[in-house]
Short mmCIF file of N, CA and C in Angstrom, two decimals:
data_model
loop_
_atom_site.label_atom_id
_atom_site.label_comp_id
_atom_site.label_asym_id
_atom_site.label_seq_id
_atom_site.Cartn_x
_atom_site.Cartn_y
_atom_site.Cartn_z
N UNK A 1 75.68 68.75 122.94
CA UNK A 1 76.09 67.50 122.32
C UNK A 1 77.17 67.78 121.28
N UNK A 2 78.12 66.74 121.00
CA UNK A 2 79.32 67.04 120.20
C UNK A 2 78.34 66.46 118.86
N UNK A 3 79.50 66.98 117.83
CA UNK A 3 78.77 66.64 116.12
C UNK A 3 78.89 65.08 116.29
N UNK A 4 79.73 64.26 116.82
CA UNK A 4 79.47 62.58 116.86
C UNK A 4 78.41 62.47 117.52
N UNK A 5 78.06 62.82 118.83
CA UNK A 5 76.72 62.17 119.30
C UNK A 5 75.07 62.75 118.40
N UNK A 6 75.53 64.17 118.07
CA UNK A 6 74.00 64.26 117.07
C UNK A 6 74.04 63.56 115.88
N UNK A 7 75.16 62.65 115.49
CA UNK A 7 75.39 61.88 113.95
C UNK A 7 74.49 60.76 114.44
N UNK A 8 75.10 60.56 115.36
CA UNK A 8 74.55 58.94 115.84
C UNK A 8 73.26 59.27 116.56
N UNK A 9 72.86 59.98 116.71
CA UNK A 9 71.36 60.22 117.47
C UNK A 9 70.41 60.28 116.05
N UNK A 10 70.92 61.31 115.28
CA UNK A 10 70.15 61.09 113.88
C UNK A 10 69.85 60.09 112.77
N UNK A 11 71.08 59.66 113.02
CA UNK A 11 71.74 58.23 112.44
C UNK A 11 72.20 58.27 110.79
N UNK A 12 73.37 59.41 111.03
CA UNK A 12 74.22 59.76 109.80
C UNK A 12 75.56 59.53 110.27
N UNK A 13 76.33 60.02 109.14
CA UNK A 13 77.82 59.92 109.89
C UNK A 13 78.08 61.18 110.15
N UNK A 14 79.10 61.31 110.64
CA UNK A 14 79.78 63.23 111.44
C UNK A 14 79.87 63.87 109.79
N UNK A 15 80.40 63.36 108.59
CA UNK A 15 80.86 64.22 107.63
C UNK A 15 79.28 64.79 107.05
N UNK A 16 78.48 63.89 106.72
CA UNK A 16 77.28 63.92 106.48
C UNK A 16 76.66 65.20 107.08
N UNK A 17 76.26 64.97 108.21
CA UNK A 17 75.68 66.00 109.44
C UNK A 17 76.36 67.54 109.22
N UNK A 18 77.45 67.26 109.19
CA UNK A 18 78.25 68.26 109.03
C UNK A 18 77.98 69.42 107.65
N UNK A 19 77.71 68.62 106.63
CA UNK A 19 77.78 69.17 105.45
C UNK A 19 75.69 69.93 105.24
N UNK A 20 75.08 68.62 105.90
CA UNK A 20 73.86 69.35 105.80
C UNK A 20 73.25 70.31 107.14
N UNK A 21 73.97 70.00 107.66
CA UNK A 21 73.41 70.94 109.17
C UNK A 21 74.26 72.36 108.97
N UNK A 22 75.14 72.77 108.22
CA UNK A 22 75.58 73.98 107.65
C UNK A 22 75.40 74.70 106.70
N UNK A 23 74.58 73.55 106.00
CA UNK A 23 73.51 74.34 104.75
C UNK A 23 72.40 74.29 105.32
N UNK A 24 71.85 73.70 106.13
CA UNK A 24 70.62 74.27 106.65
C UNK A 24 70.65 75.53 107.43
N UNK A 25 71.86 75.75 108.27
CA UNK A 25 71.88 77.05 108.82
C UNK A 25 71.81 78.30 107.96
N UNK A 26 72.60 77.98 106.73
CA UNK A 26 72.81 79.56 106.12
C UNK A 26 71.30 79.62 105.19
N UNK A 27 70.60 78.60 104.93
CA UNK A 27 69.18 78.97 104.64
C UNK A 27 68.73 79.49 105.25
N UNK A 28 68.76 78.83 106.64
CA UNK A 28 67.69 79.73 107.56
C UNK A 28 68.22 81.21 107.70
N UNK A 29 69.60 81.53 108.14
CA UNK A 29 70.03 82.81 107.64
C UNK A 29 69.15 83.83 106.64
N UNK A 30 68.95 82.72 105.77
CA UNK A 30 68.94 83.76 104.18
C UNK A 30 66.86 84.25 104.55
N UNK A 31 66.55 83.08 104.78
CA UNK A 31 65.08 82.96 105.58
C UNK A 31 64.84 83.93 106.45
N UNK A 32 65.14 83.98 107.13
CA UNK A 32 65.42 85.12 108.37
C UNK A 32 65.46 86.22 107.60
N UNK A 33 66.62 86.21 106.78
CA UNK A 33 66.69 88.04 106.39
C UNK A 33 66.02 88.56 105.58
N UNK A 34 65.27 87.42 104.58
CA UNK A 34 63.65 87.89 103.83
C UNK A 34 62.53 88.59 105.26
N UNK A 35 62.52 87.70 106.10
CA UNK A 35 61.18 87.44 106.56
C UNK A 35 61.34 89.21 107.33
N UNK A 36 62.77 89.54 108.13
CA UNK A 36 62.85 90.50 108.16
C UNK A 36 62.54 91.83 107.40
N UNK A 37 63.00 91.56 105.94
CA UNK A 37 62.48 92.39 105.26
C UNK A 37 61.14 92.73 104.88
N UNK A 38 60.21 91.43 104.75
CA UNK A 38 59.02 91.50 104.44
C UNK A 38 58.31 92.29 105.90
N UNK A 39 58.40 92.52 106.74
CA UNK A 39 58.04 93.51 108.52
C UNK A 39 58.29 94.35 107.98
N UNK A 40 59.88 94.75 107.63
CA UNK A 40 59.97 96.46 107.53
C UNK A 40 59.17 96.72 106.90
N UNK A 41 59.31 96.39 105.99
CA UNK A 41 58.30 96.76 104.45
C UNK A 41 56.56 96.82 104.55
N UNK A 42 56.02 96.29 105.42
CA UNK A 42 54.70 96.01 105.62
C UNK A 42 54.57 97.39 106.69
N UNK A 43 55.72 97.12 107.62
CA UNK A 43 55.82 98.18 108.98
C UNK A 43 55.59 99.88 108.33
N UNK A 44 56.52 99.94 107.05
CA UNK A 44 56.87 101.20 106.29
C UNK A 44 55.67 101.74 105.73
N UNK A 45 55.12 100.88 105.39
CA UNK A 45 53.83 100.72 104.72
C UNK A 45 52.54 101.24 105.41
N UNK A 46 52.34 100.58 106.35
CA UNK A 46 51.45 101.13 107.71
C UNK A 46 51.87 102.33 108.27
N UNK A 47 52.89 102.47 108.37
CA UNK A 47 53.45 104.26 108.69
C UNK A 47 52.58 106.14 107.19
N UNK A 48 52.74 104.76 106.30
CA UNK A 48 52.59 105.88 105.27
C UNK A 48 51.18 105.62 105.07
N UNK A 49 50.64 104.86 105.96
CA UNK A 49 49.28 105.00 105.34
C UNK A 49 48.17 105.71 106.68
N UNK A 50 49.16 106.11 107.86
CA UNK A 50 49.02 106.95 108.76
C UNK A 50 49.12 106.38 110.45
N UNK A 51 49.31 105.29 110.04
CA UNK A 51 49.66 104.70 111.42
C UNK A 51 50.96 105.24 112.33
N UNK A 52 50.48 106.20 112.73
CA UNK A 52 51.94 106.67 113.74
C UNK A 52 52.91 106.04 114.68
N UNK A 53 52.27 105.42 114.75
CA UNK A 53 53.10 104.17 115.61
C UNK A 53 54.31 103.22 115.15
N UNK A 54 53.57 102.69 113.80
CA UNK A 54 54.37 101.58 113.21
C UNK A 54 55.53 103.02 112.25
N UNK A 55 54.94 104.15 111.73
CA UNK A 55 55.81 104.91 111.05
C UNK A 55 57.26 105.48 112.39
N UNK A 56 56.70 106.04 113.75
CA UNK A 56 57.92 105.91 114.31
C UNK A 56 58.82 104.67 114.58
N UNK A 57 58.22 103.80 114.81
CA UNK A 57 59.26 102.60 114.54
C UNK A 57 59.93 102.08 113.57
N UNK A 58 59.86 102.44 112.61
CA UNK A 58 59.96 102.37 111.14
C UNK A 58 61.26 103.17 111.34
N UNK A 59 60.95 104.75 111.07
CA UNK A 59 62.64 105.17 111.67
C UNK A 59 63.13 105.31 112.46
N UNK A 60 62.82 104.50 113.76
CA UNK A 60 63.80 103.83 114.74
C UNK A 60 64.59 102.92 114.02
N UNK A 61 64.05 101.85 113.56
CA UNK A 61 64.11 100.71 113.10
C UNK A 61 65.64 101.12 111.83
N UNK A 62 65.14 102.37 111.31
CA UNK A 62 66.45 103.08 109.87
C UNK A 62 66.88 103.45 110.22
N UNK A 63 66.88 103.85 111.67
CA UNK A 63 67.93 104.59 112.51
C UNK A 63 68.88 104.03 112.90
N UNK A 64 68.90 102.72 113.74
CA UNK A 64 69.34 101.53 113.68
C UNK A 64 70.01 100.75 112.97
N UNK A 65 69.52 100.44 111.64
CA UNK A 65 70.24 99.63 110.59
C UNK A 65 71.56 100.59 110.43
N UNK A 66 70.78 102.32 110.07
CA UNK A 66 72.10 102.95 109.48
C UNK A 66 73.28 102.74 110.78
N UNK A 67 72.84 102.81 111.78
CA UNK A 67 74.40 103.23 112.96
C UNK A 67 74.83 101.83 112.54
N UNK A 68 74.24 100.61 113.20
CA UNK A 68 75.20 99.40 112.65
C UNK A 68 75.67 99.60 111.74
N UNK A 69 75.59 100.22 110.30
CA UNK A 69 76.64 100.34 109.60
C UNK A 69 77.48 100.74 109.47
N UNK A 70 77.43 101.85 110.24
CA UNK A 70 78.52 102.79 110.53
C UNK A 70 79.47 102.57 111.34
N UNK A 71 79.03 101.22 112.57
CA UNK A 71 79.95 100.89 113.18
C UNK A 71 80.47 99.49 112.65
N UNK A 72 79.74 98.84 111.92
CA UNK A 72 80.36 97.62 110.96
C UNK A 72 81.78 98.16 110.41
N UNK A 73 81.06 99.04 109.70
CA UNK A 73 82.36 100.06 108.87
C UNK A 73 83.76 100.62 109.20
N UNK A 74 83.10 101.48 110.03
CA UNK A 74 84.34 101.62 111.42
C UNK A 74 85.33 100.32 111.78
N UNK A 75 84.33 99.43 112.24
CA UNK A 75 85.37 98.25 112.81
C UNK A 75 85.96 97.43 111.94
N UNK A 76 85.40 97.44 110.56
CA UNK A 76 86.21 96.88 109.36
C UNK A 76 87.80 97.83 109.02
N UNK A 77 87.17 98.91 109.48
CA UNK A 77 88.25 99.91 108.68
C UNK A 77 89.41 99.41 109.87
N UNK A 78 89.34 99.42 111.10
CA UNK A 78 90.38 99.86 111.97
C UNK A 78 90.87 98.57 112.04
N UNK A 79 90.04 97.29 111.95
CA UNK A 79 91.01 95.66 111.43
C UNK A 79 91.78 95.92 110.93
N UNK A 80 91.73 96.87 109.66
CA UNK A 80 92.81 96.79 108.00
C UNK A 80 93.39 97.53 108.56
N UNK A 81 93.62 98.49 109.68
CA UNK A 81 94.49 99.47 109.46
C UNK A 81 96.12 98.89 110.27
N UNK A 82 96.72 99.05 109.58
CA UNK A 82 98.16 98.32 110.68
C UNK A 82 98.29 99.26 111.79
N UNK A 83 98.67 98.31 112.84
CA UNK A 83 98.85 99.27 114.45
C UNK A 83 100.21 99.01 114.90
N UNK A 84 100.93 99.91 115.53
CA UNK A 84 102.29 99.98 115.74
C UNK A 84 103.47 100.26 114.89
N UNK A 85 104.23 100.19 115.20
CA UNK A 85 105.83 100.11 114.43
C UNK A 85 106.14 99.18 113.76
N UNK A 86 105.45 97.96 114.02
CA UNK A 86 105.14 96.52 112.95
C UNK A 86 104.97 97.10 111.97
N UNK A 87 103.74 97.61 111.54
CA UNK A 87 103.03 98.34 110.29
C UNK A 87 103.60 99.09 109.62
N UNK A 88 102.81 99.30 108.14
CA UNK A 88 103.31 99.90 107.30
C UNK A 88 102.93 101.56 107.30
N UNK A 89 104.37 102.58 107.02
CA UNK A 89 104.37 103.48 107.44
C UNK A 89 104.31 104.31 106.48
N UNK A 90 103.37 105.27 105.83
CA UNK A 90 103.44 106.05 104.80
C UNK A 90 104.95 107.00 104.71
N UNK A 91 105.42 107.65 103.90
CA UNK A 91 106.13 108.44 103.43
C UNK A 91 105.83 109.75 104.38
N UNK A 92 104.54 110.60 104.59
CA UNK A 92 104.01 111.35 104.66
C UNK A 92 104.33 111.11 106.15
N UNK A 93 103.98 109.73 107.05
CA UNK A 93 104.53 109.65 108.21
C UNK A 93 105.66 109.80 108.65
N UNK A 94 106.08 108.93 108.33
CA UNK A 94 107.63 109.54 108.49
C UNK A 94 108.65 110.68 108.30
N UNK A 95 107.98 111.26 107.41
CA UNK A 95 108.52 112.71 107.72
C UNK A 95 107.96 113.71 108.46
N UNK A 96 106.81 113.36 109.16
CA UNK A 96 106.15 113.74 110.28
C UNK A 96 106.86 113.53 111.99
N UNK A 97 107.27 112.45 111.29
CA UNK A 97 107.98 111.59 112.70
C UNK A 97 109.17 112.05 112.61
N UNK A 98 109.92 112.32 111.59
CA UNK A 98 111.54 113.18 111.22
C UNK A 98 111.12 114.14 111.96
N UNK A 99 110.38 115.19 111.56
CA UNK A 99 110.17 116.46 111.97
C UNK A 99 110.00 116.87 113.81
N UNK A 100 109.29 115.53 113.70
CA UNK A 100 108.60 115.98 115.51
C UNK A 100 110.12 115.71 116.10
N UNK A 101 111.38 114.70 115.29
CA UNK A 101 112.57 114.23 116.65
C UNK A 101 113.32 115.89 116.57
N UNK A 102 113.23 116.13 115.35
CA UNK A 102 114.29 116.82 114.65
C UNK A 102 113.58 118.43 115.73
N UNK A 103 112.64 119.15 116.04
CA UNK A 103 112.16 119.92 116.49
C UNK A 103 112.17 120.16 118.35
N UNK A 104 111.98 118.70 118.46
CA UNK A 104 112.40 118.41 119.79
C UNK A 104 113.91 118.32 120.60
N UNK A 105 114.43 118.89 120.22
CA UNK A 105 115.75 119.16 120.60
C UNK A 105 117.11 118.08 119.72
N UNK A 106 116.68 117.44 118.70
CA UNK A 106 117.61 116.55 117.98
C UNK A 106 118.74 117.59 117.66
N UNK A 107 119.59 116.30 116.60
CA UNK A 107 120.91 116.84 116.29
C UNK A 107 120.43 118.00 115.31
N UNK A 108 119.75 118.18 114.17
CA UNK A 108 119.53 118.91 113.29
C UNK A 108 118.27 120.36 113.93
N UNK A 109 117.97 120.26 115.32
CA UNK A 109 117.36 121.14 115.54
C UNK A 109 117.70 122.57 115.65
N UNK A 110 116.32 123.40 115.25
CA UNK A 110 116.81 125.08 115.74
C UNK A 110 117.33 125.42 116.77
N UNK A 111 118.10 126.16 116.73
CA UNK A 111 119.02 126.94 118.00
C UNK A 111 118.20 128.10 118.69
N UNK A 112 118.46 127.65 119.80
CA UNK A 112 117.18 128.64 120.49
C UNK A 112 118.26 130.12 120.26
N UNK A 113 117.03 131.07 120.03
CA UNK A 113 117.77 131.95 120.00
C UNK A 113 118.68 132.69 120.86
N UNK A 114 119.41 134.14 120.90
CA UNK A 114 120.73 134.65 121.63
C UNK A 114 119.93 135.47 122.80
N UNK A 115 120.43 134.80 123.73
CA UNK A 115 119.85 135.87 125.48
C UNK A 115 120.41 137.09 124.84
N UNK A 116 119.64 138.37 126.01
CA UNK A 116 119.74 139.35 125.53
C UNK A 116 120.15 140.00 126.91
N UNK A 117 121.18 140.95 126.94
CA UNK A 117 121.56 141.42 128.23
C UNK A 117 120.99 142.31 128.54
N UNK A 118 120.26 143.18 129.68
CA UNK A 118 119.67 144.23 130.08
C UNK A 118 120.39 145.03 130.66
N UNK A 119 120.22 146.28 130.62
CA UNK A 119 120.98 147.40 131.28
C UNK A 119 121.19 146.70 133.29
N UNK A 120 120.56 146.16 133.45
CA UNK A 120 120.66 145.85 135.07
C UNK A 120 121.75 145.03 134.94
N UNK A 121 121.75 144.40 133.82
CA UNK A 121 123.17 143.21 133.83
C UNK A 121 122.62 142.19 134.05
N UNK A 122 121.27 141.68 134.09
CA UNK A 122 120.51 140.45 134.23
C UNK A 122 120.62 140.00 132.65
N UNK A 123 120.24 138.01 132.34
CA UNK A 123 119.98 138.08 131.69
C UNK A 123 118.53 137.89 131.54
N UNK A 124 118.18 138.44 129.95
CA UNK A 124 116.51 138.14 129.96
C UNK A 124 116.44 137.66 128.47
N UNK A 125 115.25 136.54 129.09
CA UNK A 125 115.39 136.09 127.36
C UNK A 125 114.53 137.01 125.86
N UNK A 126 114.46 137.14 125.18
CA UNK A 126 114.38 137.41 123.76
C UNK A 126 112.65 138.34 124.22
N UNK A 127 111.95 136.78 124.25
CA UNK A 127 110.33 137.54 124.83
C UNK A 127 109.98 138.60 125.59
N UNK A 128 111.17 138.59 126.69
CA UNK A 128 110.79 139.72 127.77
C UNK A 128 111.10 140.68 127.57
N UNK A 129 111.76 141.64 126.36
CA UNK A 129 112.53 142.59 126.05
C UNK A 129 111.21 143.37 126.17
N UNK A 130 111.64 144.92 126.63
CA UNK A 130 110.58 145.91 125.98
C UNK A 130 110.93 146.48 125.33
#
């Protein structure tokens, strides 16, 4: 159902509905994440008082919370991070990126070094000398 037909089924207007059916959600949210807590905590509890069962689930359960964070984290970090040539480019990059053109055969690159002639009259390069 669209937010007009549950206004008029309830018999509010859309702005109305709107304003309390979105504070009722983030209560229940907030509801939810007590009621959650109050399990672990009871769960943690029963573990330490020798229940093996509820104590391995317990750090399943911390095992769990921690990786979601780690991948919350992760995926927060790599949002912020700028991607491409759009983005902003440290100092430190770019002379990384100088270096790799400049090494790869650019204008400012090293000169490979001088062939070396062998008594046969072949040439051989620098490495193969004995």
């Amino acid at each position: 159902m669209t937010n007009a037909e549950v206004a008029k089924t309830v018999g509010l207007s859309t702005p109305t509905l709107r304003k309390h059916y979105f504070h009722l959600l983030k209560q229940r949210e907030v509801m939810l994440t007590r009621l959650k807590a109050r399990l672990r905590t009871a769960q943690i509890q029963q573990g330490l008082a020798g229940n093996a069962a509820a104590l391995s689930g317990a750090l399943k359960m911390l095992d769990s919370v921690t990786a979601e964070k780690v991948n919350r984290d992760m995926q927060s970090k790599a949002a912020n991070k700028p991607s491409g040539p759009k983005g902003y480019v440290s100092k430190k990059e770019q002379r990384l990126d100088n270096a790799r053109v400049i090494s790869g055969g650019g204008r400012y690159a090293v000169p490979a070094g001088p062939r070396l002639i062998a008594n046969n009259g072949q040439s051989v390069a620098a490495d193969d000398e004995v």
